[in-house]
Short mmCIF file of C-alpha atoms in Angstrom, two decimals:
data_model
loop_
_atom_site.label_atom_id
_atom_site.label_comp_id
_atom_site.label_asym_id
_atom_site.label_seq_id
_atom_site.Cartn_x
_atom_site.Cartn_y
_atom_site.Cartn_z
CA MET A 1 -0.09 0.29 0.38
CA ALA A 2 3.20 2.34 0.00
CA TRP A 3 1.61 3.55 -3.85
CA PHE A 4 -1.20 5.01 -2.04
CA ARG A 5 0.39 7.36 0.49
CA PRO A 6 1.42 10.18 -1.73
CA VAL A 7 -2.03 10.34 -2.89
CA VAL A 8 -3.05 10.57 0.42
CA VAL A 9 -0.78 13.57 1.63
CA ALA A 10 -1.28 15.27 -1.74
CA MET A 11 -5.27 15.62 -1.15
CA ALA A 12 -4.94 16.35 2.37
CA LEU A 13 -2.61 19.43 1.12
CA LEU A 14 -5.72 20.40 -1.58
CA ALA A 15 -7.88 20.40 1.34
CA VAL A 16 -6.06 22.69 3.82
CA LEU A 17 -5.24 24.90 0.99
CA PHE A 18 -8.10 25.46 -0.48
CA GLY A 19 -10.80 25.03 2.86
CA GLY A 20 -8.25 27.28 4.72
CA ALA A 21 -8.52 30.17 2.16
CA GLY A 22 -12.69 29.87 1.46
CA GLY A 23 -12.95 30.27 4.93
CA PRO A 24 -15.24 33.46 5.60
CA GLU A 25 -13.16 34.70 8.93
CA ALA A 26 -9.34 33.36 7.50
CA GLY A 27 -8.06 36.72 8.23
CA ALA A 28 -10.14 39.57 7.60
CA SER A 29 -13.60 40.18 8.15
CA SER A 30 -15.83 40.51 5.16
CA LEU A 31 -19.22 42.88 5.85
CA GLY A 32 -20.90 39.68 3.76
CA SER A 33 -19.92 37.22 6.26
CA GLY A 34 -21.31 38.45 9.01
CA PRO A 35 -24.69 38.34 10.68
CA PRO A 36 -28.12 39.93 8.50
CA GLY A 37 -28.51 43.41 9.92
CA GLY A 38 -25.85 45.19 7.36
CA GLY A 39 -23.41 45.03 4.36
CA SER A 40 -24.05 42.91 1.59
CA GLN A 41 -22.43 39.98 -0.31
CA GLY A 42 -18.91 41.42 -1.81
CA GLY A 43 -18.49 44.22 0.49
CA PRO A 44 -15.30 45.49 1.46
CA GLN A 45 -12.71 43.45 3.63
CA LEU A 46 -11.60 45.24 6.94
CA ALA A 47 -9.19 44.48 8.73
CA LYS A 48 -9.59 42.30 11.49
CA ALA A 49 -9.40 43.94 14.90
CA LYS A 50 -7.23 43.39 17.82
CA GLY A 51 -9.15 42.90 20.57
CA ASP A 52 -12.02 39.85 22.05
CA ALA A 53 -15.07 41.63 21.34
CA CYS A 54 -16.26 45.65 20.64
CA VAL A 55 -18.44 47.85 23.03
CA LYS A 56 -22.02 46.66 20.83
CA ASP A 57 -22.49 43.36 18.90
CA ARG A 58 -21.20 43.62 14.59
CA ALA A 59 -24.62 44.22 13.02
CA TRP A 60 -25.42 47.20 15.65
CA MET A 61 -22.11 48.50 15.25
CA ARG A 62 -22.58 48.75 11.26
CA ARG A 63 -25.82 50.49 11.45
CA ASN A 64 -25.56 52.84 14.37
CA HIS A 65 -21.91 53.81 14.98
CA MET A 66 -21.74 57.30 13.18
CA ASP A 67 -25.24 58.06 15.40
CA PHE A 68 -23.25 56.62 18.95
CA LEU A 69 -19.88 58.64 18.20
CA LYS A 70 -22.16 61.96 17.09
CA HIS A 71 -24.24 61.74 20.16
CA ARG A 72 -21.37 60.87 22.18
CA ARG A 73 -19.53 64.20 20.74
CA ASP A 74 -22.63 66.69 21.75
CA GLU A 75 -22.47 64.96 25.30
CA THR A 76 -18.84 65.18 25.64
CA VAL A 77 -18.18 68.49 24.73
CA ARG A 78 -21.05 70.00 26.39
CA GLU A 79 -21.68 68.36 29.66
CA GLY A 80 -18.21 66.62 30.10
CA ILE A 81 -19.33 63.08 29.63
CA ARG A 82 -16.26 61.41 28.65
CA ILE A 83 -16.74 57.36 28.63
CA ARG A 84 -13.08 55.54 28.29
CA ASP A 85 -14.50 52.14 26.62
CA GLU A 86 -16.83 54.45 23.98
CA SER A 87 -14.15 57.40 22.91
CA LEU A 88 -12.99 57.33 19.72
CA LEU A 89 -9.46 57.24 21.04
CA ASN A 90 -11.05 54.06 22.49
CA CYS A 91 -11.87 52.49 18.93
CA GLN A 92 -8.09 52.70 17.71
CA SER A 93 -6.96 50.26 20.50
CA CYS A 94 -8.75 47.91 18.64
CA HIS A 95 -9.05 49.22 15.16
CA THR A 96 -5.49 50.27 14.71
CA SER A 97 -5.48 51.82 11.21
CA ARG A 98 -8.07 53.77 9.96
CA THR A 99 -6.95 53.06 6.10
CA GLU A 100 -7.72 49.40 6.15
CA PHE A 101 -11.15 49.48 8.57
CA CYS A 102 -12.76 53.30 8.50
CA ASP A 103 -11.79 54.09 5.06
CA ARG A 104 -12.75 50.88 3.47
CA CYS A 105 -16.25 50.72 3.95
CA HIS A 106 -16.41 54.66 3.72
CA SER A 107 -15.08 54.97 0.37
CA PHE A 108 -17.25 51.23 -0.44
CA VAL A 109 -20.36 53.41 0.46
CA GLY A 110 -19.42 57.03 -1.11
CA VAL A 111 -19.41 59.00 2.44
CA GLN A 112 -17.30 61.52 3.31
CA PRO A 113 -16.98 62.39 7.40
CA ASP A 114 -15.35 65.35 8.34
CA CYS A 115 -14.35 63.70 11.58
CA PHE A 116 -10.88 62.49 10.44
CA HIS A 117 -10.16 66.28 9.52
CA CYS A 118 -9.55 67.47 13.06
CA HIS A 119 -9.66 63.97 15.09
CA ASN A 120 -6.46 62.03 15.14
CA TYR A 121 -7.20 58.59 14.09
CA LYS A 122 -3.90 57.00 12.78
CA MET B 1 9.38 47.94 69.59
CA THR B 2 13.22 48.64 69.24
CA MET B 3 14.60 50.05 66.41
CA ASP B 4 18.20 50.03 65.61
CA ARG B 5 19.94 53.11 64.58
CA ARG B 6 19.63 52.72 60.97
CA THR B 7 16.01 52.69 60.62
CA VAL B 8 15.92 55.83 62.70
CA LEU B 9 17.82 57.61 60.19
CA GLY B 10 16.22 56.28 57.50
CA LEU B 11 12.75 57.16 58.38
CA GLY B 12 14.28 60.63 59.43
CA GLY B 13 15.81 61.18 56.00
CA ALA B 14 12.34 60.25 54.28
CA VAL B 15 10.31 62.46 56.57
CA ALA B 16 12.90 65.46 55.84
CA ALA B 17 12.77 64.08 51.75
CA GLY B 18 8.88 64.18 51.97
CA SER B 19 8.43 67.82 53.89
CA LEU B 20 11.20 69.40 51.27
CA LEU B 21 8.63 68.45 48.41
CA ALA B 22 7.25 71.97 46.81
CA PRO B 23 3.54 72.51 48.58
CA GLY B 24 1.22 71.13 46.42
CA VAL B 25 3.31 68.58 44.38
CA TYR B 26 2.31 65.05 45.16
CA LEU B 27 4.57 62.49 44.01
CA VAL B 28 1.92 59.70 42.44
CA ALA B 29 1.84 57.25 39.63
CA ALA B 30 -0.07 58.86 36.83
CA PRO B 31 -3.66 57.43 37.12
CA LYS B 32 -5.58 55.55 34.26
CA PRO B 33 -8.38 57.49 33.09
CA PRO B 34 -11.90 56.74 34.90
CA ALA B 35 -14.21 54.96 33.28
CA ARG B 36 -16.50 57.78 32.69
CA THR B 37 -16.41 61.35 34.08
CA GLU B 38 -19.22 64.33 34.03
CA VAL B 39 -19.14 67.35 34.82
CA LYS B 40 -20.27 68.57 38.72
CA ALA B 41 -22.34 71.56 39.34
CA GLY B 42 -20.70 74.05 42.11
CA ARG B 43 -16.97 74.23 41.08
CA ARG B 44 -15.53 76.73 39.80
CA TRP B 45 -11.95 77.00 38.82
CA ALA B 46 -9.92 79.68 38.76
CA MET B 47 -6.15 80.34 38.57
CA LEU B 48 -3.99 82.35 40.40
CA ILE B 49 -0.62 83.89 39.16
CA ASP B 50 2.11 85.73 41.14
CA VAL B 51 3.41 88.52 39.03
CA ASN B 52 6.44 88.95 41.06
CA ARG B 53 7.79 85.22 40.32
CA CYS B 54 6.96 85.43 36.27
CA SER B 55 10.42 86.37 34.74
CA PRO B 56 10.40 88.02 31.66
CA ASP B 57 12.55 85.47 29.67
CA CYS B 58 10.63 81.82 30.96
CA ARG B 59 8.24 80.85 28.35
CA ALA B 60 7.63 77.41 29.93
CA CYS B 61 3.30 77.97 30.12
CA THR B 62 3.18 79.44 26.67
CA GLN B 63 5.33 76.40 25.38
CA ALA B 64 3.42 73.77 27.24
CA CYS B 65 0.28 74.85 25.75
CA ARG B 66 1.56 75.01 22.53
CA THR B 67 2.94 71.24 22.79
CA GLU B 68 -0.32 70.26 24.80
CA ASN B 69 -2.95 71.68 22.87
CA ASN B 70 -1.31 71.26 19.23
CA VAL B 71 -1.36 75.20 18.34
CA PRO B 72 0.26 76.04 15.32
CA LEU B 73 2.52 78.44 14.74
CA PHE B 74 2.35 80.46 11.45
CA GLY B 75 5.38 82.87 11.67
CA ASP B 76 2.49 85.47 10.96
CA PRO B 77 2.41 87.79 13.46
CA GLU B 78 -1.61 89.09 12.56
CA ARG B 79 -2.83 85.59 12.40
CA ASP B 80 -0.61 83.25 15.06
CA ILE B 81 -2.96 81.80 17.27
CA HIS B 82 -2.18 82.10 21.16
CA TRP B 83 -4.19 80.71 23.86
CA ILE B 84 -1.50 82.10 26.38
CA ARG B 85 0.79 85.01 25.83
CA LYS B 86 3.44 86.88 27.68
CA VAL B 87 1.87 90.49 27.98
CA GLU B 88 4.90 92.87 29.08
CA ILE B 89 3.56 96.07 31.21
CA ARG B 90 6.04 98.80 30.97
CA ASP B 91 5.73 102.14 32.91
CA LYS B 92 6.43 104.83 30.54
CA SER B 93 7.70 107.59 33.53
CA HIS B 94 10.18 104.60 34.11
CA LYS B 95 9.76 104.91 37.75
CA ARG B 96 8.67 101.28 38.22
CA PRO B 97 10.71 98.43 36.27
CA SER B 98 8.52 96.40 33.69
CA ILE B 99 6.65 93.17 34.62
CA THR B 100 5.76 90.69 32.37
CA LEU B 101 2.77 88.03 32.93
CA PRO B 102 0.78 85.26 30.97
CA VAL B 103 -2.53 86.74 30.11
CA LEU B 104 -5.17 84.18 28.53
CA CYS B 105 -8.41 83.22 28.55
CA ASN B 106 -10.11 84.23 32.07
CA HIS B 107 -13.12 82.31 31.95
CA CYS B 108 -15.88 85.16 33.21
CA GLU B 109 -18.80 84.00 35.20
CA HIS B 110 -20.34 86.27 32.49
CA PRO B 111 -18.97 85.94 29.33
CA PRO B 112 -18.95 88.17 26.57
CA CYS B 113 -18.76 85.86 24.09
CA LYS B 114 -20.83 83.83 25.00
CA HIS B 115 -23.36 86.42 24.90
CA VAL B 116 -22.66 87.25 21.32
CA CYS B 117 -22.29 83.95 19.46
CA PRO B 118 -24.83 83.59 16.99
CA THR B 119 -25.05 79.88 17.22
CA ALA B 120 -24.31 79.06 20.73
CA ALA B 121 -21.31 77.48 19.76
CA THR B 122 -19.71 79.17 22.79
CA PHE B 123 -21.16 78.18 26.11
CA GLN B 124 -20.67 77.94 29.77
CA ARG B 125 -19.96 74.45 31.27
CA GLN B 126 -21.24 73.87 34.66
CA ASP B 127 -18.23 74.10 36.13
CA GLY B 128 -17.79 77.51 35.10
CA LEU B 129 -15.14 76.75 31.86
CA VAL B 130 -16.46 78.65 29.13
CA LEU B 131 -15.80 76.64 25.82
CA VAL B 132 -16.12 76.72 22.03
CA ASP B 133 -18.05 74.15 20.76
CA MET B 134 -16.14 73.26 17.01
CA HIS B 135 -18.75 71.74 15.85
CA ARG B 136 -21.01 74.47 16.11
CA CYS B 137 -18.67 77.35 15.19
CA ILE B 138 -19.27 79.27 12.08
CA GLY B 139 -16.34 81.42 12.57
CA CYS B 140 -18.13 84.60 12.31
CA ARG B 141 -15.65 86.53 14.92
CA TYR B 142 -17.92 88.27 16.93
CA CYS B 143 -16.80 86.56 20.46
CA ILE B 144 -13.29 87.74 18.87
CA ILE B 145 -14.80 91.46 19.10
CA ALA B 146 -16.50 90.89 22.15
CA CYS B 147 -13.48 89.79 24.55
CA PRO B 148 -12.14 92.58 26.08
CA TYR B 149 -8.84 89.97 26.68
CA LYS B 150 -7.67 89.14 23.14
CA ALA B 151 -8.07 85.66 24.00
CA ARG B 152 -9.40 84.14 21.06
CA SER B 153 -7.97 83.78 17.67
CA LEU B 154 -9.62 82.74 14.32
CA VAL B 155 -7.53 79.71 12.64
CA TYR B 156 -6.76 81.33 8.82
CA HIS B 157 -4.83 78.32 7.87
CA GLU B 158 -5.54 74.83 7.53
CA THR B 159 -3.60 73.07 10.41
CA HIS B 160 -2.39 69.56 10.69
CA LEU B 161 -1.30 67.18 13.68
CA PRO B 162 2.47 68.21 14.12
CA GLU B 163 5.10 65.38 14.27
CA GLY B 164 4.73 64.50 17.90
CA GLY B 165 1.78 66.11 18.66
CA ASN B 166 -0.79 65.34 21.45
CA PRO B 167 -3.05 62.79 19.98
CA LYS B 168 -5.68 63.23 22.42
CA VAL B 169 -6.48 66.82 21.61
CA PRO B 170 -8.38 67.24 18.36
CA ILE B 171 -6.62 70.06 15.99
CA ARG B 172 -9.04 72.61 14.98
CA GLY B 173 -9.87 72.61 11.10
CA LYS B 174 -9.77 76.21 8.88
CA GLY B 175 -12.34 78.87 9.80
CA VAL B 176 -13.04 78.30 13.72
CA VAL B 177 -12.62 80.63 16.27
CA GLU B 178 -10.18 78.50 19.30
CA LYS B 179 -9.02 79.94 22.77
CA CYS B 180 -7.76 78.24 25.94
CA THR B 181 -9.96 75.50 27.36
CA PHE B 182 -7.90 75.45 30.95
CA CYS B 183 -6.71 72.37 29.12
CA VAL B 184 -10.57 70.49 29.87
CA HIS B 185 -9.43 66.95 28.82
CA ARG B 186 -7.20 67.15 31.68
CA LEU B 187 -8.83 68.57 34.20
CA ASP B 188 -11.69 65.81 33.32
CA ALA B 189 -8.98 63.05 34.17
CA GLY B 190 -7.84 65.03 37.39
CA GLU B 191 -4.95 67.03 36.57
CA GLU B 192 -3.95 70.36 36.53
CA PRO B 193 -3.46 72.40 33.30
CA ALA B 194 -0.44 71.86 31.29
CA CYS B 195 0.95 75.29 31.66
CA VAL B 196 0.64 75.33 35.52
CA GLU B 197 2.24 72.13 35.66
CA ALA B 198 5.17 73.36 33.29
CA CYS B 199 5.16 76.60 35.70
CA ASN B 200 5.54 74.48 38.39
CA ARG B 201 7.85 72.30 37.07
CA ASP B 202 10.32 73.77 34.68
CA GLY B 203 9.04 77.48 35.46
CA ASP B 204 9.26 80.42 38.13
CA LYS B 205 6.66 78.25 40.22
CA GLY B 206 3.92 81.34 40.33
CA MET B 207 0.67 79.57 38.91
CA ILE B 208 -1.81 77.84 40.94
CA PHE B 209 -4.96 76.45 40.07
CA GLY B 210 -7.69 74.55 41.61
CA ASP B 211 -11.55 74.85 42.45
CA LEU B 212 -12.21 78.44 44.16
CA ASN B 213 -15.76 77.17 45.84
CA ASP B 214 -13.63 74.74 47.73
CA PRO B 215 -12.81 76.05 51.02
CA GLU B 216 -10.21 73.43 51.48
CA SER B 217 -8.19 74.09 48.44
CA THR B 218 -5.11 76.01 48.18
CA ILE B 219 -6.06 78.41 45.93
CA ALA B 220 -9.65 79.83 47.89
CA LYS B 221 -7.01 80.21 50.77
CA ARG B 222 -4.19 82.55 49.04
CA VAL B 223 -6.83 84.21 47.16
CA LEU B 224 -8.34 85.25 50.87
CA GLU B 225 -5.62 85.91 52.30
CA ALA B 226 -3.58 87.51 49.55
CA LYS B 227 -3.96 90.65 47.63
CA THR B 228 -4.94 89.81 44.68
CA THR B 229 -6.71 91.65 41.34
CA THR B 230 -8.06 90.80 37.63
CA ILE B 231 -7.50 92.49 34.62
CA ARG B 232 -10.35 94.99 34.20
CA PRO B 233 -12.59 93.91 37.11
CA ASP B 234 -14.61 97.83 36.03
CA LEU B 235 -15.92 95.40 33.39
CA GLY B 236 -18.06 93.34 35.93
CA LEU B 237 -17.31 90.22 33.98
CA GLY B 238 -16.42 88.33 36.79
CA PRO B 239 -12.86 86.78 35.21
CA GLN B 240 -11.29 83.54 37.03
CA VAL B 241 -7.99 84.47 36.53
CA TYR B 242 -6.29 86.20 39.43
CA TYR B 243 -2.87 88.11 39.49
CA LYS B 244 -1.18 88.94 42.02
CA GLY B 245 1.06 91.66 42.82
CA LEU B 246 0.02 93.48 39.73
#
């Protein structure tokens, strides 16, 4: 049965190669692969976040992050309410690159938020 | 309990070192920012500047402000932005020596800049800080005309975060009016304004900052016991930057 061994090894290699690359969460999370509630199939590839979990679940964040930040913005400026976990600075600790996270989606849907004209985000 | 000679000497040395530290300066590790902060009403942030200690060539406060708040210098005296600037007062008859003092936003109790603002971008926080909401400012410059302290500047040019700038303070876009915030981001984190910290660390140790409404605070006691004045008290604006020896 020695002739059978290379065939098995080759099949296993092929399975690893194609199975690994085709997985939905391999290296980058795609907008289309998440739960229903945001994005469509074939959306932009976003950089994988560093931390374990976001402050809100993914679908909610996709739909509402802009209202979330804007609402906090007025509260922070006027009433000094600063919540460490919900600040733009804290977003950066997990989503480290603006060009590979924020900008990819913003340019895909064609919006130009002007937050980053003044607020620093690497 | 018995202590050997070495322990007693060591204890004495520690006490002596502790009492040698400048009053009001504590050796504590920088705390992690609190999970949630909110302005408390009833506070009254104020600053006391000892003019006699302020030497003409010291720029510790202005330098620290520029670094902390990313205040750019364009090299054009007409359009440069100053949150805090050194002012020299000369006696024309030369009877008294000239003095220098830092001038910054006085965070008035009745701020004229707030009253003239057409978009309510300038507002007063519950703890008395007068701030500009950059998201609302349209750059009309009424507030610059209204302010008797020349504390406000319009951003005439595009600015960028400088190399080594402070990422915690957003830069201001072209066409808004900016001014001293008493380092509101530091106050909310429980720290002193950058100018006061720099003055007490590298400068002439002539600035005190604190809550005037707290009778136990250093500034409340000093304002009570020393003869202090404000700039243009006759205007009745209730400025909160006090000067000693002016």
